[in-house]
mmCIF file of C-alpha atoms in Angstrom:
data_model
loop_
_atom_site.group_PDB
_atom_site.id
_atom_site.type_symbol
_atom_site.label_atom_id
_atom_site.label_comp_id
_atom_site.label_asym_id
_atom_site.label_seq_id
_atom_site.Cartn_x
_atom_site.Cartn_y
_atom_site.Cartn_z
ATOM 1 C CA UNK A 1 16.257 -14.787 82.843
ATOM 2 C CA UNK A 2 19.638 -13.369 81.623
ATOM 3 C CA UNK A 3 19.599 -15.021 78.191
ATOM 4 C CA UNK A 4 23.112 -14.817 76.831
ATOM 5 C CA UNK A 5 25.862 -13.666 78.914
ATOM 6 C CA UNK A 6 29.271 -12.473 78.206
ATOM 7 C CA UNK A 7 32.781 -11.507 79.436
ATOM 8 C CA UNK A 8 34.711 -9.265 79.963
ATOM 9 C CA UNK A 9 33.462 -6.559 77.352
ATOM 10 C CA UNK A 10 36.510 -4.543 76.310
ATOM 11 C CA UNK A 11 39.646 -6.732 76.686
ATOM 12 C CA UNK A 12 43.537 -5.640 75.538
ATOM 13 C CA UNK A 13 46.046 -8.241 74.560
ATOM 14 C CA UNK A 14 49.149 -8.354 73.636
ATOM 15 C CA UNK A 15 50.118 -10.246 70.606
ATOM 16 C CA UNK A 16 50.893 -13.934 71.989
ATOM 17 C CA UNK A 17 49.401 -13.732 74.857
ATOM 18 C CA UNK A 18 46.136 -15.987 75.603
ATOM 19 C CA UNK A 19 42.876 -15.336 77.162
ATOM 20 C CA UNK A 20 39.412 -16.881 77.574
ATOM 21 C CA UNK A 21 35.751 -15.523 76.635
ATOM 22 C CA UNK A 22 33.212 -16.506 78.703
ATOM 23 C CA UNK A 23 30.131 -17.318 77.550
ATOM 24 C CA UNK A 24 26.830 -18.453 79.453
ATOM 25 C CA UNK A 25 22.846 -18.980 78.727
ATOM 26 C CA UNK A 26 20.284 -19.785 80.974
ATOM 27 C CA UNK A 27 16.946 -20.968 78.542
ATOM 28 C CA UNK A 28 18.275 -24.073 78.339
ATOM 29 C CA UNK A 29 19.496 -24.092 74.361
ATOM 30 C CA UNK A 30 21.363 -26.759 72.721
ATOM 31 C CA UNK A 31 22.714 -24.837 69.979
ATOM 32 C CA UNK A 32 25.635 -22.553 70.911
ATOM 33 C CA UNK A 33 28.194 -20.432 68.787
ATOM 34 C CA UNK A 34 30.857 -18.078 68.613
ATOM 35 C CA UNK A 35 31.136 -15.103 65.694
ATOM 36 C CA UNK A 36 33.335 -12.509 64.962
ATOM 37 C CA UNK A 37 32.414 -9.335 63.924
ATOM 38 C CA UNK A 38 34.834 -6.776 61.492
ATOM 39 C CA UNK A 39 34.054 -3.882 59.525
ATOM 40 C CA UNK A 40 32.388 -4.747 56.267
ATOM 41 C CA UNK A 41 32.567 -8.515 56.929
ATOM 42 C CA UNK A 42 29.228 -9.635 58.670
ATOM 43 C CA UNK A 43 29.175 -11.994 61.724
ATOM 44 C CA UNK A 44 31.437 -14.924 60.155
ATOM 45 C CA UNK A 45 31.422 -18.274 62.359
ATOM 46 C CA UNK A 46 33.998 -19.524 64.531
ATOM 47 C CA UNK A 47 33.287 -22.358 66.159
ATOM 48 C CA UNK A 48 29.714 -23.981 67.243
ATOM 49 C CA UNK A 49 28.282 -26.898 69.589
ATOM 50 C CA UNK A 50 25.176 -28.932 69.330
ATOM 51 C CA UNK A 51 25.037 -30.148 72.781
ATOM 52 C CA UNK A 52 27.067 -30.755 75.714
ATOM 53 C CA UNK A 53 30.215 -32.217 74.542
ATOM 54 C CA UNK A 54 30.267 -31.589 70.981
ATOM 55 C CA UNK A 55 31.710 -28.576 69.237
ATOM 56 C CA UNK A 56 32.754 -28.029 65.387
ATOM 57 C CA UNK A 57 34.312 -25.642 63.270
ATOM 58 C CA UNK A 58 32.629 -22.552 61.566
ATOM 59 C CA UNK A 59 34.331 -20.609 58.870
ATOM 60 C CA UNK A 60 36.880 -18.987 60.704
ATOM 61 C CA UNK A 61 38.070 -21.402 63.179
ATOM 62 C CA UNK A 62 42.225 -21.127 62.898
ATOM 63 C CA UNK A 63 43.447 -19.912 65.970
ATOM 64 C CA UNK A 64 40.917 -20.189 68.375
ATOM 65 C CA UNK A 65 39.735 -23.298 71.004
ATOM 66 C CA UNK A 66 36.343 -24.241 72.498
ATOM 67 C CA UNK A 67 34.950 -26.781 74.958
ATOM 68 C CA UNK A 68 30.884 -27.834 75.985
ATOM 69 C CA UNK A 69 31.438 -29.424 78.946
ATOM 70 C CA UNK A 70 27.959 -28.240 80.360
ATOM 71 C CA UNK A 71 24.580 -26.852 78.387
ATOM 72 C CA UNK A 72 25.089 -23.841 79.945
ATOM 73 C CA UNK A 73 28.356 -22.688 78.695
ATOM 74 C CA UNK A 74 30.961 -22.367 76.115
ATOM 75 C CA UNK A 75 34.008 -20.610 76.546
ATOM 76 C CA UNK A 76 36.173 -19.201 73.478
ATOM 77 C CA UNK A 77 39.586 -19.768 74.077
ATOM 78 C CA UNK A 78 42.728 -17.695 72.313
ATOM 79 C CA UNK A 79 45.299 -19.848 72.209
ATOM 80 C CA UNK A 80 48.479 -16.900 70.985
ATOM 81 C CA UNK A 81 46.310 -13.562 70.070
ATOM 82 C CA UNK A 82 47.378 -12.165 67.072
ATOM 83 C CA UNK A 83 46.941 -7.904 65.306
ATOM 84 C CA UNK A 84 44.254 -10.254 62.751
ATOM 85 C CA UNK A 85 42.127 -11.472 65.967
ATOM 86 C CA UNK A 86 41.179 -7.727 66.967
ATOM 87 C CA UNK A 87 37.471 -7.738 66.619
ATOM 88 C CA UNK A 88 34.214 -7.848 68.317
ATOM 89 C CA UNK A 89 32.708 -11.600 69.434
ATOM 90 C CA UNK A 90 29.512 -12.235 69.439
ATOM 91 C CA UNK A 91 28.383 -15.568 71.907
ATOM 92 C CA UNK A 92 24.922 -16.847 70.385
ATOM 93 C CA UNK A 93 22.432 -19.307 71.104
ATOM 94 C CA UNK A 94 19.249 -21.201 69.977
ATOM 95 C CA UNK A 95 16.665 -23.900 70.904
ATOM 96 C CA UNK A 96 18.464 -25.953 68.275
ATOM 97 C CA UNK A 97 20.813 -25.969 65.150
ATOM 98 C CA UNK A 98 18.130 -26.450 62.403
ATOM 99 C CA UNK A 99 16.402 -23.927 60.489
ATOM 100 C CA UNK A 100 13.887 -21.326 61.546
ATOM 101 C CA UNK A 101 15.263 -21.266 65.167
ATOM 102 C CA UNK A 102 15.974 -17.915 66.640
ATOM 103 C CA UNK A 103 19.331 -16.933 67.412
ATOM 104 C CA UNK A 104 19.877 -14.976 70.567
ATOM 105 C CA UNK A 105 22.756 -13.375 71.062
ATOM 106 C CA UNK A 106 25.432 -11.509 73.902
ATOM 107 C CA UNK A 107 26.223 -8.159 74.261
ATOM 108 C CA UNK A 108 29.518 -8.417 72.827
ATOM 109 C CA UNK A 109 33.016 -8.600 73.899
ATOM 110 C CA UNK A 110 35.379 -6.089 72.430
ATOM 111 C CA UNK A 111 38.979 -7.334 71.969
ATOM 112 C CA UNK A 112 42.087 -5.576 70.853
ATOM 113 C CA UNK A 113 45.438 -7.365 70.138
ATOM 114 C CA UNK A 114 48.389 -5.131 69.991
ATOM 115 C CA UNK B 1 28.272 -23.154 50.496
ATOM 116 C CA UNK B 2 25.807 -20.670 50.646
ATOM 117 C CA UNK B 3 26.543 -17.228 50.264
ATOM 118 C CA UNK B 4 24.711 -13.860 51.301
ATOM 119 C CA UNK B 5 24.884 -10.654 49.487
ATOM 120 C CA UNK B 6 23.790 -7.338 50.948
ATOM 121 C CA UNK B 7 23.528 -4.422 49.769
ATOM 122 C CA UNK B 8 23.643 -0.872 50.264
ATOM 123 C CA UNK B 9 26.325 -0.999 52.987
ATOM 124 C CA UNK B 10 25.290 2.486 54.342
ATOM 125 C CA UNK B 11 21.715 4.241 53.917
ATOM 126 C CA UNK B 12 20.392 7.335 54.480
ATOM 127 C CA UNK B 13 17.072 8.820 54.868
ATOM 128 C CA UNK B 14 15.144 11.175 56.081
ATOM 129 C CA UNK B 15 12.445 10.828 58.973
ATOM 130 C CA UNK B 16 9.138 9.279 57.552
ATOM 131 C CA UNK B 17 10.578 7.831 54.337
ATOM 132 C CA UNK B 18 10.718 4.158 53.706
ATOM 133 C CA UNK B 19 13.970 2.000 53.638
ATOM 134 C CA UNK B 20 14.916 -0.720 51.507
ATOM 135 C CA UNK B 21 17.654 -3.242 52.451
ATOM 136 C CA UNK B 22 18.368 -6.548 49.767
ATOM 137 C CA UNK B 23 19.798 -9.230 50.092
ATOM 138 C CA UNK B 24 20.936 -12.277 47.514
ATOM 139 C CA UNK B 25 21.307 -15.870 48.272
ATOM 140 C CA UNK B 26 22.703 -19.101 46.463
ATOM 141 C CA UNK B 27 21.744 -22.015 47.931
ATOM 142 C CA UNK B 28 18.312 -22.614 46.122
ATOM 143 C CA UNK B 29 17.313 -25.539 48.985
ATOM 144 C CA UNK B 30 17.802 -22.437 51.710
ATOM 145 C CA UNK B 31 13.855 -21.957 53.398
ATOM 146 C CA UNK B 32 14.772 -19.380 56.170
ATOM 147 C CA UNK B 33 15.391 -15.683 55.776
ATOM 148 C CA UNK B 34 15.674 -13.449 59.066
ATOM 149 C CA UNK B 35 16.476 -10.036 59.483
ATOM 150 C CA UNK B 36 18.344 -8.963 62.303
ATOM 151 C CA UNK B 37 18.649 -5.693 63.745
ATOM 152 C CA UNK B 38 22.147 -5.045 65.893
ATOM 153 C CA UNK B 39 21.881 -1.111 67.838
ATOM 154 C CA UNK B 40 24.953 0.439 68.975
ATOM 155 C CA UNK B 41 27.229 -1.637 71.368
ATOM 156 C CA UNK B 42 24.824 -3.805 71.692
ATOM 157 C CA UNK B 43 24.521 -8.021 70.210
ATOM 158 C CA UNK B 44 22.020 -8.422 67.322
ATOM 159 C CA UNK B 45 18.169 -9.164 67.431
ATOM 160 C CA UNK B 46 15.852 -10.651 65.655
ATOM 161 C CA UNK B 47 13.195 -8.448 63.996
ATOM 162 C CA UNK B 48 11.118 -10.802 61.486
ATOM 163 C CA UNK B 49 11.831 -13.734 59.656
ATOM 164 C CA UNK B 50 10.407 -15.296 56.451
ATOM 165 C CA UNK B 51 9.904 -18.812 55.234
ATOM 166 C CA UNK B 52 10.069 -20.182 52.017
ATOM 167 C CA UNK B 53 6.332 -20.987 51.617
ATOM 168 C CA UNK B 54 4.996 -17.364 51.617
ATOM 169 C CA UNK B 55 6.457 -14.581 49.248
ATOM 170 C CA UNK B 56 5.712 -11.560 52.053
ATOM 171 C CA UNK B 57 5.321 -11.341 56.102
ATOM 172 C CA UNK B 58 4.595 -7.811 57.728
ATOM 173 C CA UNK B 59 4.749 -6.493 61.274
ATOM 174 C CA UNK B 60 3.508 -3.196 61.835
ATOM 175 C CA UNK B 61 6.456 -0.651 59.926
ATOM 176 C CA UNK B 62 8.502 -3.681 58.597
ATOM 177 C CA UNK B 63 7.872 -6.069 56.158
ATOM 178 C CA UNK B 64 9.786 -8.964 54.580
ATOM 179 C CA UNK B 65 9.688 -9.821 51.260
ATOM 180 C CA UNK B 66 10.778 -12.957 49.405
ATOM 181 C CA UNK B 67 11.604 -14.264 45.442
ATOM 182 C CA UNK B 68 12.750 -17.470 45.776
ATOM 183 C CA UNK B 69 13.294 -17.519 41.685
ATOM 184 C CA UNK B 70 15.613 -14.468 42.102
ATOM 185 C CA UNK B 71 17.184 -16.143 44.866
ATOM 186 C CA UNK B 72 16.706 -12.345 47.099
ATOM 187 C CA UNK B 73 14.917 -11.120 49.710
ATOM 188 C CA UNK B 74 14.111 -7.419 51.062
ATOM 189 C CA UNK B 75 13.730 -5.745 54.525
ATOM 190 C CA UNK B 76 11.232 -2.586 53.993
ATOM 191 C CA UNK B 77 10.937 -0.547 56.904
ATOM 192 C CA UNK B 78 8.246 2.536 56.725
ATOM 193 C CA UNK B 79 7.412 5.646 57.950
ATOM 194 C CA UNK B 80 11.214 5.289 59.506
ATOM 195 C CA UNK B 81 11.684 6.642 63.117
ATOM 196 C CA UNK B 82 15.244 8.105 64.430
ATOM 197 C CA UNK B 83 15.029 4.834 66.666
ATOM 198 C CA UNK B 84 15.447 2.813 63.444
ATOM 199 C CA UNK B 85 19.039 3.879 62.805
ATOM 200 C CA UNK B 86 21.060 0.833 63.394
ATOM 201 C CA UNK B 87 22.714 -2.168 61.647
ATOM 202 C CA UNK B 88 21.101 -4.393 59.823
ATOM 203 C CA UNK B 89 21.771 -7.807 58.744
ATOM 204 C CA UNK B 90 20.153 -10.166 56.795
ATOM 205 C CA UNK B 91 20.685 -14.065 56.845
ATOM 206 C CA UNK B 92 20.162 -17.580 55.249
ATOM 207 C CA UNK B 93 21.227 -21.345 56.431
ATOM 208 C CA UNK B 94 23.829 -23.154 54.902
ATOM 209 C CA UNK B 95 22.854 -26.886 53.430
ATOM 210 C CA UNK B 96 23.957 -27.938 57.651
ATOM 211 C CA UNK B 97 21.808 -25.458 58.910
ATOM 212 C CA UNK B 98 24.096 -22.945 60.398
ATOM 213 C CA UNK B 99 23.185 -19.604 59.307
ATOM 214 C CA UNK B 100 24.929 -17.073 57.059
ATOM 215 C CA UNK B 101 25.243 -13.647 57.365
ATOM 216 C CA UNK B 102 25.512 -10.889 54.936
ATOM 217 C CA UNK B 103 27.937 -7.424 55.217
ATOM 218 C CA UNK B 104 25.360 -5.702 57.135
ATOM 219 C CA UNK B 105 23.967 -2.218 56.258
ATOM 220 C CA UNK B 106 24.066 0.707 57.994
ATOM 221 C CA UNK B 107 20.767 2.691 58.446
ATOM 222 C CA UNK B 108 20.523 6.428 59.535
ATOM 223 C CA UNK B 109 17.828 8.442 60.119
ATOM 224 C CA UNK B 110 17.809 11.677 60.020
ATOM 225 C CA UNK B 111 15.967 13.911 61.683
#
């Protein structure tokens, strides 16, 4: 039992370029999402999904893409990386959306955009 | 939306002494409180959790406690280890249910 997988770790991009994170679970959850993570600022929300085949916005969703096409993963897609999308992503997971469900989440995937 | 304040960004103490970490919420219908505890390179984990319907929850050296009134909640750690220095963050759900983080706070233990 993995739990929540992610890649690559470290990842360099130049500004405009595009690139995908992967991101995979194996218990099963309905409830996946994506969160950055800067200096001073928390985890903020990017994107999320409920189930297969539906995804939503989070707080911070502007330049970034995702898809649910299976239970098992959800990819977060760059579309043109920008300086303001260096950070550290968190993939996450739970049973379910509502409250009192505990989030599991990756290892991280450190991305720099110069 | 709800909104989660933490506070002190950075603490320091010495080996044995207790830690105190606060948080602040808005959303008065919120009912969920975890704590989570993220180690160096490594993705964030859940340590305890509180609900609404009791004002305190312990596990062995940490404890939550909760004023719903206030609108805050604390993360006590004691007798702190050099194992405890990490980041912690506190969190509450938004009126959809997705939850909200705060700043995070940065625990050392010294030696």
């Amino acid at each position: 039992n993995a739990g929540v997988t992610q890649t690559p770790k470290f990842q360099v991009l130049k500004t405009g370029q595009s690139m995908t994170l992967q991101c995979a679970q194996d218990m099963n959850h309905e409830y996946m999402s994506w969160y950055r993570q800067d200096p001073g600022m928390g985890l903020r929300l990017i994107h999320y999904s409920v189930g297969a085949g539906i995804t939503d916005q989070g707080e911070v969703p502007n330049g970034y893409n995702v898809s649910r096409s299976t239970t098992e993963d959800f990819p977060l897609r760059l579309l043109s990386a920008a300086p303001s999308q260096t950070s550290v992503y968190f993939c996450a997971s739970s049973y379910s959306k509502g409250s009192g469900n505990t989030i599991y989440f990756g290892e991280g995937s450190w991305l720099t955009v110069v | 939306g709800e909104n989660v304040e933490q506070h002190p960004s950075t603490l320091s103490v010495q080996e044995g002494d207790s830690a105190v970490i606060k948080c602040t919420y808005s959303d008065s219908a919120s009912n969920y409180f975890p704590w989570y505890k993220q180690e160096l390179g490594k993705g964030p984990q859940l340590i305890i959790d509180i609900r609404s319907n009791v004002g305190e929850k312990k596990d062995q050296r940490i404890a939550v406690t909760l004023n719903k009134t206030a609108k805050h909640f604390s993360l006590h750690i004691t007798e702190t280890q050099p194992e405890d220095s990490a980041v912690y963050f506190c969190a509450a759900p938004d009126s959809s249910y997705k939850l909200i983080f705060g700043s995070g706070t940065r625990l050392l233990v010294r030696p």
